[in-house]
Amino acid sequence: MTPKEQEKFDRFKEHVNEFEELMRVNTSVICLAGDELEADDLIAGFVEAYGEDGEDEIIIVSRDRDLAQNLGKGKDTFFPNVMQFDPFDGKQITIESAIRDCLKDKKGKINIPEEFKTVDFFLWCKGLKGDAGDFVQAARPGIRWTRILKAYEDDYERNKLLHETWTDSREGQHSERVVKDMLNEGMLLMNLRNQPGHIRTAMFKEILKEMEDPGKFNYFQFMKFLGKYEMTKIAQNLEQFTDLLSS
């Protein structure tokens, strides 16, 4: 990053931090943030705390398919009150679409059995196939869809796959990898219900704090912020957003 780019990035971070402070202190919108806490962990924690009882509707706006884990739990639990939408195209993301995305099945040609459209199977696929965007190395590079399915439903095939080894030749190295070890390592990075103890403690502490003591909408401070950054159109139509900012 050049000095000019660094300066621009630093200004951007300042603006983001200022906006977060505005929303946290001068609106009643719940804002979750904390040291060592990532957004996906906090979203998952919020769903775990308030979404599983089915009383509240929770809508996740993100194209990150990892967050599809929040639509259910394990092999047979689904949360119909929790939904996810892609902000780029407005389409709903389901566990099935997240699985197909992992398998690079954009045209829907793969026949995924209904009973496999679960969070557990999604994590199984993602762990074996990997995700470069999330820095998750494939536990078994090049594995075919038919084998992923077969090893998931058959204990013998699963055990056979998990104990296979392969050679990792990245960066000129030639290291032997065990599928089971690589899969477990990947799950530590992917599974949003498997954070280290201290992270989960901090996560739920932050969520509880914000839910018990949300801020209050301050019209003057909000208008001051909009004026500072010359957000004229939003300022002229702020009344449209007051319910959202003060609910």
Tab-separated table of C-alpha atoms in Angstrom:
chain	number	residue	atom	x	y	z
A	1	MET	CA	0.000	0.000	0.000
A	2	THR	CA	1.414	3.352	-1.036
A	3	PRO	CA	1.528	6.270	1.456
A	4	LYS	CA	-1.346	7.915	-0.443
A	5	GLU	CA	-3.422	4.748	-0.327
A	6	GLN	CA	-2.647	4.332	3.377
A	7	GLU	CA	-3.765	7.885	4.056
A	8	LYS	CA	-7.009	7.286	2.165
A	9	PHE	CA	-7.603	4.021	4.043
A	10	ASP	CA	-6.955	5.677	7.405
A	11	ARG	CA	-9.516	8.384	6.580
A	12	PHE	CA	-12.014	5.726	5.617
A	13	LYS	CA	-11.507	3.932	8.951
A	14	GLU	CA	-11.998	7.196	10.819
A	15	HIS	CA	-15.281	7.776	8.977
A	16	VAL	CA	-16.470	4.237	9.735
A	17	ASN	CA	-15.580	4.578	13.418
A	18	GLU	CA	-17.332	7.951	13.593
A	19	PHE	CA	-20.439	6.495	11.967
A	20	GLU	CA	-20.422	3.521	14.354
A	21	GLU	CA	-20.195	5.904	17.317
A	22	LEU	CA	-23.080	7.960	15.910
A	23	MET	CA	-25.287	4.883	15.472
A	24	ARG	CA	-24.347	3.386	18.845
A	25	VAL	CA	-24.804	6.535	20.948
A	26	ASN	CA	-27.343	8.629	19.040
A	27	THR	CA	-29.800	6.012	17.743
A	28	SER	CA	-31.532	2.983	19.229
A	29	VAL	CA	-30.105	0.692	16.529
A	30	ILE	CA	-28.255	-2.252	18.093
A	31	CYS	CA	-24.559	-1.968	17.158
A	32	LEU	CA	-22.318	-4.904	17.969
A	33	ALA	CA	-18.524	-4.583	18.050
A	34	GLY	CA	-15.669	-5.592	20.301
A	35	ASP	CA	-11.994	-6.502	20.477
A	36	GLU	CA	-11.265	-9.879	18.824
A	37	LEU	CA	-14.932	-10.164	17.776
A	38	GLU	CA	-15.633	-10.558	14.077
A	39	ALA	CA	-18.924	-9.608	12.452
A	40	ASP	CA	-19.872	-13.187	11.517
A	41	ASP	CA	-19.306	-14.351	15.106
A	42	LEU	CA	-21.503	-11.570	16.493
A	43	ILE	CA	-24.258	-12.248	13.964
A	44	ALA	CA	-24.181	-15.955	14.802
A	45	GLY	CA	-24.205	-15.162	18.522
A	46	PHE	CA	-27.208	-12.871	18.083
A	47	VAL	CA	-29.110	-15.602	16.230
A	48	GLU	CA	-28.148	-18.141	18.882
A	49	ALA	CA	-29.349	-15.827	21.644
A	50	TYR	CA	-32.545	-14.469	20.089
A	51	GLY	CA	-33.401	-16.434	16.956
A	52	GLU	CA	-33.789	-20.029	18.015
A	53	ASP	CA	-37.021	-19.581	19.973
A	54	GLY	CA	-38.845	-18.499	16.822
A	55	GLU	CA	-40.394	-15.415	18.417
A	56	ASP	CA	-38.363	-12.756	16.583
A	57	GLU	CA	-37.787	-12.423	12.849
A	58	ILE	CA	-34.108	-11.972	12.052
A	59	ILE	CA	-33.006	-10.928	8.573
A	60	ILE	CA	-29.311	-11.167	7.691
A	61	VAL	CA	-28.234	-8.935	4.780
A	62	SER	CA	-24.972	-10.323	3.453
A	63	ARG	CA	-23.737	-12.317	0.472
A	64	ASP	CA	-21.345	-14.281	2.729
A	65	ARG	CA	-22.581	-17.878	2.314
A	66	ASP	CA	-20.888	-18.852	5.584
A	67	LEU	CA	-23.693	-17.037	7.384
A	68	ALA	CA	-26.153	-19.605	6.027
A	69	GLN	CA	-25.106	-21.616	9.082
A	70	ASN	CA	-27.465	-19.348	11.021
A	71	LEU	CA	-30.496	-20.703	9.148
A	72	GLY	CA	-30.426	-23.896	11.186
A	73	LYS	CA	-28.374	-26.201	13.362
A	74	GLY	CA	-26.950	-29.689	12.907
A	75	LYS	CA	-28.685	-32.270	10.724
A	76	ASP	CA	-32.367	-31.594	11.302
A	77	THR	CA	-32.969	-28.199	12.931
A	78	PHE	CA	-34.111	-25.155	10.939
A	79	PHE	CA	-35.033	-21.639	12.046
A	80	PRO	CA	-37.872	-20.453	9.749
A	81	ASN	CA	-37.782	-17.010	11.378
A	82	VAL	CA	-34.139	-16.450	10.334
A	83	MET	CA	-33.551	-15.433	6.715
A	84	GLN	CA	-30.579	-14.246	4.684
A	85	PHE	CA	-30.564	-12.054	1.570
A	86	ASP	CA	-27.808	-11.075	-0.861
A	87	PRO	CA	-27.682	-7.246	-0.977
A	88	PHE	CA	-26.249	-7.297	-4.510
A	89	ASP	CA	-29.138	-9.061	-6.258
A	90	GLY	CA	-31.793	-9.179	-3.523
A	91	LYS	CA	-32.058	-12.971	-3.754
A	92	GLN	CA	-32.664	-15.082	-0.680
A	93	ILE	CA	-29.804	-17.335	0.368
A	94	THR	CA	-30.880	-20.754	1.601
A	95	ILE	CA	-28.887	-23.657	2.956
A	96	GLU	CA	-29.382	-25.385	-0.393
A	97	SER	CA	-28.075	-22.405	-2.381
A	98	ALA	CA	-25.078	-22.143	-0.022
A	99	ILE	CA	-24.294	-25.823	-0.614
A	100	ARG	CA	-24.562	-25.373	-4.383
A	101	ASP	CA	-22.297	-22.331	-4.206
A	102	CYS	CA	-19.721	-24.396	-2.319
A	103	LEU	CA	-19.931	-27.125	-4.973
A	104	LYS	CA	-19.728	-24.533	-7.810
A	105	ASP	CA	-23.121	-25.803	-9.053
A	106	LYS	CA	-24.493	-22.532	-10.443
A	107	LYS	CA	-26.941	-24.221	-12.835
A	108	GLY	CA	-28.413	-26.579	-10.227
A	109	LYS	CA	-27.447	-29.766	-12.049
A	110	ILE	CA	-26.415	-31.701	-8.930
A	111	ASN	CA	-29.191	-33.706	-7.285
A	112	ILE	CA	-28.915	-32.915	-3.581
A	113	PRO	CA	-31.177	-35.213	-1.535
A	114	GLU	CA	-33.689	-33.284	0.551
A	115	GLU	CA	-32.390	-34.766	3.813
A	116	PHE	CA	-28.908	-33.415	3.047
A	117	LYS	CA	-29.998	-29.779	2.756
A	118	THR	CA	-28.755	-29.078	6.270
A	119	VAL	CA	-26.162	-26.964	8.067
A	120	ASP	CA	-24.223	-30.113	8.974
A	121	PHE	CA	-23.903	-31.150	5.316
A	122	PHE	CA	-23.034	-27.603	4.250
A	123	LEU	CA	-20.090	-27.572	6.679
A	124	TRP	CA	-19.036	-31.048	5.517
A	125	CYS	CA	-18.946	-29.874	1.878
A	126	LYS	CA	-17.181	-26.621	2.674
A	127	GLY	CA	-14.590	-28.329	4.829
A	128	LEU	CA	-13.709	-30.846	2.124
A	129	LYS	CA	-13.783	-28.365	-0.775
A	130	GLY	CA	-12.215	-25.444	1.128
A	131	ASP	CA	-12.715	-21.719	0.600
A	132	ALA	CA	-9.812	-19.556	-0.524
A	133	GLY	CA	-11.792	-16.404	0.303
A	134	ASP	CA	-11.955	-17.456	3.961
A	135	PHE	CA	-8.413	-18.915	3.942
A	136	VAL	CA	-9.797	-22.417	4.487
A	137	GLN	CA	-7.605	-25.039	2.809
A	138	ALA	CA	-9.500	-27.919	1.196
A	139	ALA	CA	-9.300	-31.005	3.394
A	140	ARG	CA	-9.329	-33.123	0.220
A	141	PRO	CA	-8.452	-31.061	-2.880
A	142	GLY	CA	-10.174	-32.137	-6.084
A	143	ILE	CA	-12.745	-34.349	-4.376
A	144	ARG	CA	-15.793	-35.114	-6.511
A	145	TRP	CA	-19.376	-34.399	-5.502
A	146	THR	CA	-20.318	-38.099	-5.690
A	147	ARG	CA	-17.677	-38.978	-3.121
A	148	ILE	CA	-18.634	-36.105	-0.822
A	149	LEU	CA	-22.179	-37.471	-0.768
A	150	LYS	CA	-21.151	-41.110	-0.427
A	151	ALA	CA	-18.765	-40.441	2.469
A	152	TYR	CA	-21.399	-38.370	4.263
A	153	GLU	CA	-24.073	-41.077	4.245
A	154	ASP	CA	-21.880	-44.171	4.636
A	155	ASP	CA	-19.810	-44.637	7.819
A	156	TYR	CA	-17.298	-46.937	6.117
A	157	GLU	CA	-16.698	-44.516	3.249
A	158	ARG	CA	-16.462	-41.616	5.690
A	159	ASN	CA	-13.833	-43.339	7.820
A	160	LYS	CA	-11.904	-44.325	4.698
A	161	LEU	CA	-11.899	-40.741	3.417
A	162	LEU	CA	-10.957	-39.171	6.741
A	163	HIS	CA	-7.838	-41.339	7.041
A	164	GLU	CA	-6.583	-40.666	3.529
A	165	THR	CA	-3.421	-38.643	3.023
A	166	TRP	CA	-2.379	-36.319	0.231
A	167	THR	CA	0.687	-34.235	-0.599
A	168	ASP	CA	0.515	-30.488	-0.139
A	169	SER	CA	2.886	-28.900	-2.669
A	170	ARG	CA	2.013	-25.258	-2.042
A	171	GLU	CA	4.882	-22.762	-1.970
A	172	GLY	CA	7.381	-25.409	-3.045
A	173	GLN	CA	6.766	-27.572	0.017
A	174	HIS	CA	5.878	-31.259	-0.056
A	175	SER	CA	4.053	-32.001	3.166
A	176	GLU	CA	1.810	-34.962	3.841
A	177	ARG	CA	-1.694	-34.032	4.986
A	178	VAL	CA	-4.349	-36.182	6.631
A	179	VAL	CA	-7.908	-35.392	5.557
A	180	LYS	CA	-9.267	-35.700	9.098
A	181	ASP	CA	-6.712	-33.244	10.499
A	182	MET	CA	-7.311	-30.748	7.710
A	183	LEU	CA	-11.084	-31.018	8.138
A	184	ASN	CA	-10.860	-30.399	11.894
A	185	GLU	CA	-8.602	-27.400	11.277
A	186	GLY	CA	-11.059	-26.007	8.759
A	187	MET	CA	-13.990	-26.450	11.144
A	188	LEU	CA	-12.238	-24.280	13.723
A	189	LEU	CA	-12.226	-21.462	11.164
A	190	MET	CA	-15.682	-22.061	9.684
A	191	ASN	CA	-18.055	-23.285	12.365
A	192	LEU	CA	-19.756	-20.245	13.890
A	193	ARG	CA	-20.843	-22.210	16.962
A	194	ASN	CA	-17.374	-23.447	17.746
A	195	GLN	CA	-15.492	-20.315	18.804
A	196	PRO	CA	-12.926	-20.482	21.645
A	197	GLY	CA	-14.418	-20.070	25.117
A	198	HIS	CA	-13.122	-16.556	25.731
A	199	ILE	CA	-14.502	-15.388	22.379
A	200	ARG	CA	-17.961	-16.795	23.130
A	201	THR	CA	-17.939	-15.154	26.556
A	202	ALA	CA	-17.007	-11.749	25.118
A	203	MET	CA	-19.482	-12.205	22.264
A	204	PHE	CA	-22.536	-12.815	24.447
A	205	LYS	CA	-21.456	-10.147	26.917
A	206	GLU	CA	-21.411	-7.570	24.110
A	207	ILE	CA	-24.774	-8.734	22.736
A	208	LEU	CA	-26.455	-8.658	26.150
A	209	LYS	CA	-25.029	-5.211	26.933
A	210	GLU	CA	-26.339	-3.688	23.721
A	211	MET	CA	-29.749	-5.340	23.988
A	212	GLU	CA	-30.242	-4.150	27.575
A	213	ASP	CA	-29.033	-0.600	27.027
A	214	PRO	CA	-29.572	0.641	23.446
A	215	GLY	CA	-28.940	4.300	22.707
A	216	LYS	CA	-31.572	6.947	22.047
A	217	PHE	CA	-32.212	8.743	18.791
A	218	ASN	CA	-30.733	12.246	18.848
A	219	TYR	CA	-32.084	14.217	15.891
A	220	PHE	CA	-29.664	17.125	16.359
A	221	GLN	CA	-26.511	14.954	16.457
A	222	PHE	CA	-27.653	12.962	13.448
A	223	MET	CA	-28.306	16.102	11.423
A	224	LYS	CA	-24.925	17.461	12.505
A	225	PHE	CA	-23.208	14.330	11.138
A	226	LEU	CA	-25.133	14.555	7.842
A	227	GLY	CA	-24.180	18.209	7.507
A	228	LYS	CA	-20.504	17.511	8.167
A	229	TYR	CA	-20.362	15.031	5.271
A	230	GLU	CA	-22.759	16.981	3.043
A	231	MET	CA	-25.360	14.214	2.923
A	232	THR	CA	-28.018	16.670	1.828
A	233	LYS	CA	-30.574	14.276	0.353
A	234	ILE	CA	-30.599	12.066	3.457
A	235	ALA	CA	-30.930	15.148	5.663
A	236	GLN	CA	-33.874	16.392	3.605
A	237	ASN	CA	-35.617	13.036	3.969
A	238	LEU	CA	-34.537	12.047	7.475
A	239	GLU	CA	-38.161	11.759	8.606
A	240	GLN	CA	-38.392	8.579	6.487
A	241	PHE	CA	-35.803	6.916	8.714
A	242	THR	CA	-36.772	8.118	12.178
A	243	ASP	CA	-38.838	5.004	12.979
A	244	LEU	CA	-35.865	2.805	12.147
A	245	LEU	CA	-33.414	4.949	14.103
A	246	SER	CA	-35.597	5.361	17.184
A	247	SER	CA	-37.463	2.042	17.472
